Amino acid sequence: PTPGTSPSSPSPAAIETLGLGDRVSPAQVDARAGYHAILPLRSELGQPIAIFVLTGPGVARVSAAYGATPSIPAAPGAPTSDGRPVAILVVEFPGTTTAGYLEKLLPPGTTIEPLTVAGHDGFWIAGSPHDLFYVGADGAVEPDSTRLVGNVLAWTTGSLTIRIEGAPDLATALEIATSMR
């Protein structure tokens, strides 16, 4: 069993089962996505333990999974990659979103806090599980579901929407966001 689980506990899902696309090497990301992916450079995160690119009509989504560390633990039941619990998932894709639109669509028990993220308008979504709705490059409104348990920091920079899932608190999520290049 994974450390912290008993033999009778269900095993966490492998991150490869979450529909994030094809697993790629760091050298393949930009070519597969069709744009320059920006990833965190925060030393506490280290390198991504898995990177995925999902492509399809109107979609070019990059998802980078970061393993649990002493300072950024994984949530209970977090998915794993090669047996290592995933603590942070950074997802980016072409599209835009606004907090005002999201406030109308959030389920009961979920709050949204508008804020500035790395010099751009963004928001912290806390509470119940939720979808993030964004306007894709084709102008269509699309849902994007959370894949890790926990709150989400999201913002748009240029033509990309970026979301950070799994951070234990807003301060950590903002530190990760400001390290992205």
Tab-separated table of C-alpha atoms in Angstrom:
chain	number	residue	atom	x	y	z
A	1	PRO	CA	0.000	0.000	0.000
A	2	THR	CA	0.896	3.658	-0.386
A	3	PRO	CA	2.403	5.152	2.784
A	4	GLY	CA	-0.392	6.374	5.043
A	5	THR	CA	-2.940	3.839	3.807
A	6	SER	CA	-3.919	0.513	5.234
A	7	PRO	CA	-4.119	-2.639	3.116
A	8	SER	CA	-7.935	-2.324	3.140
A	9	SER	CA	-7.959	1.349	2.009
A	10	PRO	CA	-8.747	1.873	-1.668
A	11	SER	CA	-5.713	2.888	-3.670
A	12	PRO	CA	-5.692	6.439	-4.995
A	13	ALA	CA	-6.338	6.738	-8.719
A	14	ALA	CA	-3.391	7.096	-11.041
A	15	ILE	CA	-3.307	10.586	-12.531
A	16	GLU	CA	-3.172	8.972	-15.977
A	17	THR	CA	-6.844	7.970	-15.487
A	18	LEU	CA	-8.086	11.570	-15.140
A	19	GLY	CA	-8.384	12.349	-18.854
A	20	LEU	CA	-5.555	14.866	-18.990
A	21	GLY	CA	-4.338	13.754	-22.423
A	22	ASP	CA	-1.137	12.125	-23.575
A	23	ARG	CA	1.845	12.003	-21.251
A	24	VAL	CA	4.743	13.923	-22.831
A	25	SER	CA	8.307	14.821	-21.954
A	26	PRO	CA	9.145	18.412	-20.960
A	27	ALA	CA	10.895	18.850	-24.323
A	28	GLN	CA	7.674	17.940	-26.202
A	29	VAL	CA	5.209	20.209	-24.370
A	30	ASP	CA	5.320	23.378	-26.483
A	31	ALA	CA	5.330	21.557	-29.813
A	32	ARG	CA	2.393	19.357	-28.799
A	33	ALA	CA	0.388	22.238	-27.304
A	34	GLY	CA	1.065	24.717	-30.105
A	35	TYR	CA	1.980	27.483	-27.655
A	36	HIS	CA	4.639	28.180	-25.026
A	37	ALA	CA	3.555	26.534	-21.782
A	38	ILE	CA	4.478	28.446	-18.665
A	39	LEU	CA	5.295	26.304	-15.643
A	40	PRO	CA	6.187	27.038	-12.017
A	41	LEU	CA	9.850	27.465	-11.132
A	42	ARG	CA	9.329	27.330	-7.348
A	43	SER	CA	12.194	25.248	-5.947
A	44	GLU	CA	9.963	23.572	-3.330
A	45	LEU	CA	7.929	21.994	-6.145
A	46	GLY	CA	10.855	20.599	-8.075
A	47	GLN	CA	10.254	19.319	-11.590
A	48	PRO	CA	6.837	18.021	-12.681
A	49	ILE	CA	6.474	14.303	-12.069
A	50	ALA	CA	4.182	14.067	-15.103
A	51	ILE	CA	3.131	16.404	-17.930
A	52	PHE	CA	0.143	15.844	-20.195
A	53	VAL	CA	-1.135	17.542	-23.341
A	54	LEU	CA	-4.740	17.157	-24.434
A	55	THR	CA	-5.458	18.236	-27.995
A	56	GLY	CA	-8.629	18.165	-30.005
A	57	PRO	CA	-10.966	20.549	-31.809
A	58	GLY	CA	-10.442	23.917	-30.109
A	59	VAL	CA	-8.456	22.326	-27.255
A	60	ALA	CA	-4.774	22.497	-26.394
A	61	ARG	CA	-4.541	21.905	-22.658
A	62	VAL	CA	-1.271	21.388	-20.744
A	63	SER	CA	-1.422	19.773	-17.301
A	64	ALA	CA	1.684	19.497	-15.121
A	65	ALA	CA	1.551	17.350	-11.969
A	66	TYR	CA	3.904	18.025	-9.070
A	67	GLY	CA	4.597	15.490	-6.350
A	68	ALA	CA	4.005	15.971	-2.656
A	69	THR	CA	6.837	17.540	-0.662
A	70	PRO	CA	7.309	18.206	3.054
A	71	SER	CA	6.155	21.817	2.568
A	72	ILE	CA	3.353	21.018	0.097
A	73	PRO	CA	1.625	17.766	1.069
A	74	ALA	CA	-0.912	15.940	-1.077
A	75	ALA	CA	-4.546	15.991	-0.017
A	76	PRO	CA	-5.981	12.714	1.282
A	77	GLY	CA	-6.987	10.525	-1.660
A	78	ALA	CA	-4.906	12.542	-4.152
A	79	PRO	CA	-4.096	10.785	-7.419
A	80	THR	CA	-0.634	9.358	-7.901
A	81	SER	CA	1.939	9.308	-10.669
A	82	ASP	CA	4.319	6.370	-10.675
A	83	GLY	CA	3.240	5.715	-7.066
A	84	ARG	CA	3.974	9.251	-5.839
A	85	PRO	CA	1.049	11.350	-4.530
A	86	VAL	CA	0.277	14.440	-6.606
A	87	ALA	CA	0.098	17.627	-4.528
A	88	ILE	CA	-0.243	20.332	-7.205
A	89	LEU	CA	-1.777	20.264	-10.658
A	90	VAL	CA	-1.161	23.252	-12.929
A	91	VAL	CA	-3.500	23.361	-15.925
A	92	GLU	CA	-3.309	25.918	-18.723
A	93	PHE	CA	-5.244	26.350	-21.925
A	94	PRO	CA	-6.196	29.015	-24.470
A	95	GLY	CA	-9.253	30.873	-23.227
A	96	THR	CA	-10.379	33.598	-20.860
A	97	THR	CA	-12.600	33.824	-17.836
A	98	THR	CA	-13.936	36.448	-15.469
A	99	ALA	CA	-14.925	36.243	-11.838
A	100	GLY	CA	-18.292	37.932	-12.506
A	101	TYR	CA	-19.348	35.155	-14.850
A	102	LEU	CA	-18.223	32.461	-12.432
A	103	GLU	CA	-20.093	33.905	-9.460
A	104	LYS	CA	-23.362	33.135	-11.231
A	105	LEU	CA	-22.434	29.492	-11.800
A	106	LEU	CA	-20.799	28.389	-8.550
A	107	PRO	CA	-22.635	25.789	-6.463
A	108	PRO	CA	-23.831	26.533	-2.910
A	109	GLY	CA	-20.997	26.346	-0.396
A	110	THR	CA	-18.436	27.729	-2.853
A	111	THR	CA	-16.978	31.227	-2.667
A	112	ILE	CA	-14.970	33.299	-5.107
A	113	GLU	CA	-12.469	35.978	-4.150
A	114	PRO	CA	-11.303	38.313	-6.937
A	115	LEU	CA	-7.616	39.197	-6.632
A	116	THR	CA	-4.496	40.032	-8.590
A	117	VAL	CA	-2.324	37.092	-9.657
A	118	ALA	CA	1.124	37.898	-11.038
A	119	GLY	CA	-0.190	41.282	-12.227
A	120	HIS	CA	-3.366	39.870	-13.830
A	121	ASP	CA	-6.975	39.670	-12.708
A	122	GLY	CA	-7.731	36.328	-11.152
A	123	PHE	CA	-9.683	34.637	-8.407
A	124	TRP	CA	-9.492	32.111	-5.597
A	125	ILE	CA	-12.342	29.602	-5.615
A	126	ALA	CA	-12.901	27.855	-2.282
A	127	GLY	CA	-15.420	25.379	-0.956
A	128	SER	CA	-17.463	22.711	-2.677
A	129	PRO	CA	-16.246	20.911	-5.802
A	130	HIS	CA	-16.901	23.055	-8.863
A	131	ASP	CA	-16.254	23.580	-12.536
A	132	LEU	CA	-14.389	26.540	-13.981
A	133	PHE	CA	-16.158	27.999	-17.011
A	134	TYR	CA	-14.094	29.817	-19.614
A	135	VAL	CA	-14.524	31.302	-23.059
A	136	GLY	CA	-12.469	29.296	-25.535
A	137	ALA	CA	-10.553	30.651	-28.505
A	138	ASP	CA	-13.620	29.929	-30.672
A	139	GLY	CA	-15.894	32.033	-28.412
A	140	ALA	CA	-17.770	29.049	-26.961
A	141	VAL	CA	-18.253	28.767	-23.184
A	142	GLU	CA	-16.607	25.554	-21.954
A	143	PRO	CA	-16.458	23.854	-18.538
A	144	ASP	CA	-13.192	22.697	-16.975
A	145	SER	CA	-13.526	20.426	-13.943
A	146	THR	CA	-11.211	20.292	-10.971
A	147	ARG	CA	-9.202	17.097	-10.760
A	148	LEU	CA	-7.683	17.398	-7.296
A	149	VAL	CA	-9.531	17.870	-4.050
A	150	GLY	CA	-9.293	21.437	-2.857
A	151	ASN	CA	-9.430	25.064	-3.786
A	152	VAL	CA	-8.326	26.619	-7.067
A	153	LEU	CA	-6.394	29.749	-8.022
A	154	ALA	CA	-7.202	30.804	-11.592
A	155	TRP	CA	-6.290	33.731	-13.814
A	156	THR	CA	-5.900	34.720	-17.428
A	157	THR	CA	-2.611	35.981	-18.809
A	158	GLY	CA	-2.622	36.994	-22.462
A	159	SER	CA	-4.727	34.354	-24.206
A	160	LEU	CA	-4.125	31.599	-21.610
A	161	THR	CA	-6.189	30.658	-18.593
A	162	ILE	CA	-4.104	29.078	-15.833
A	163	ARG	CA	-5.360	27.219	-12.784
A	164	ILE	CA	-3.488	25.844	-9.813
A	165	GLU	CA	-5.189	23.026	-7.934
A	166	GLY	CA	-4.112	21.423	-4.685
A	167	ALA	CA	-2.289	24.269	-2.931
A	168	PRO	CA	-2.927	24.047	0.817
A	169	ASP	CA	-3.779	27.761	1.014
A	170	LEU	CA	-4.012	30.957	-1.019
A	171	ALA	CA	-0.535	32.177	-0.003
A	172	THR	CA	1.083	29.002	-1.349
A	173	ALA	CA	-0.955	29.155	-4.551
A	174	LEU	CA	0.115	32.779	-5.111
A	175	GLU	CA	3.783	31.892	-4.511
A	176	ILE	CA	3.516	29.153	-7.133
A	177	ALA	CA	1.744	31.520	-9.553
A	178	THR	CA	4.367	34.253	-9.257
A	179	SER	CA	7.126	31.727	-10.011
A	180	MET	CA	5.631	30.769	-13.379
A	181	ARG	CA	7.676	31.517	-16.488
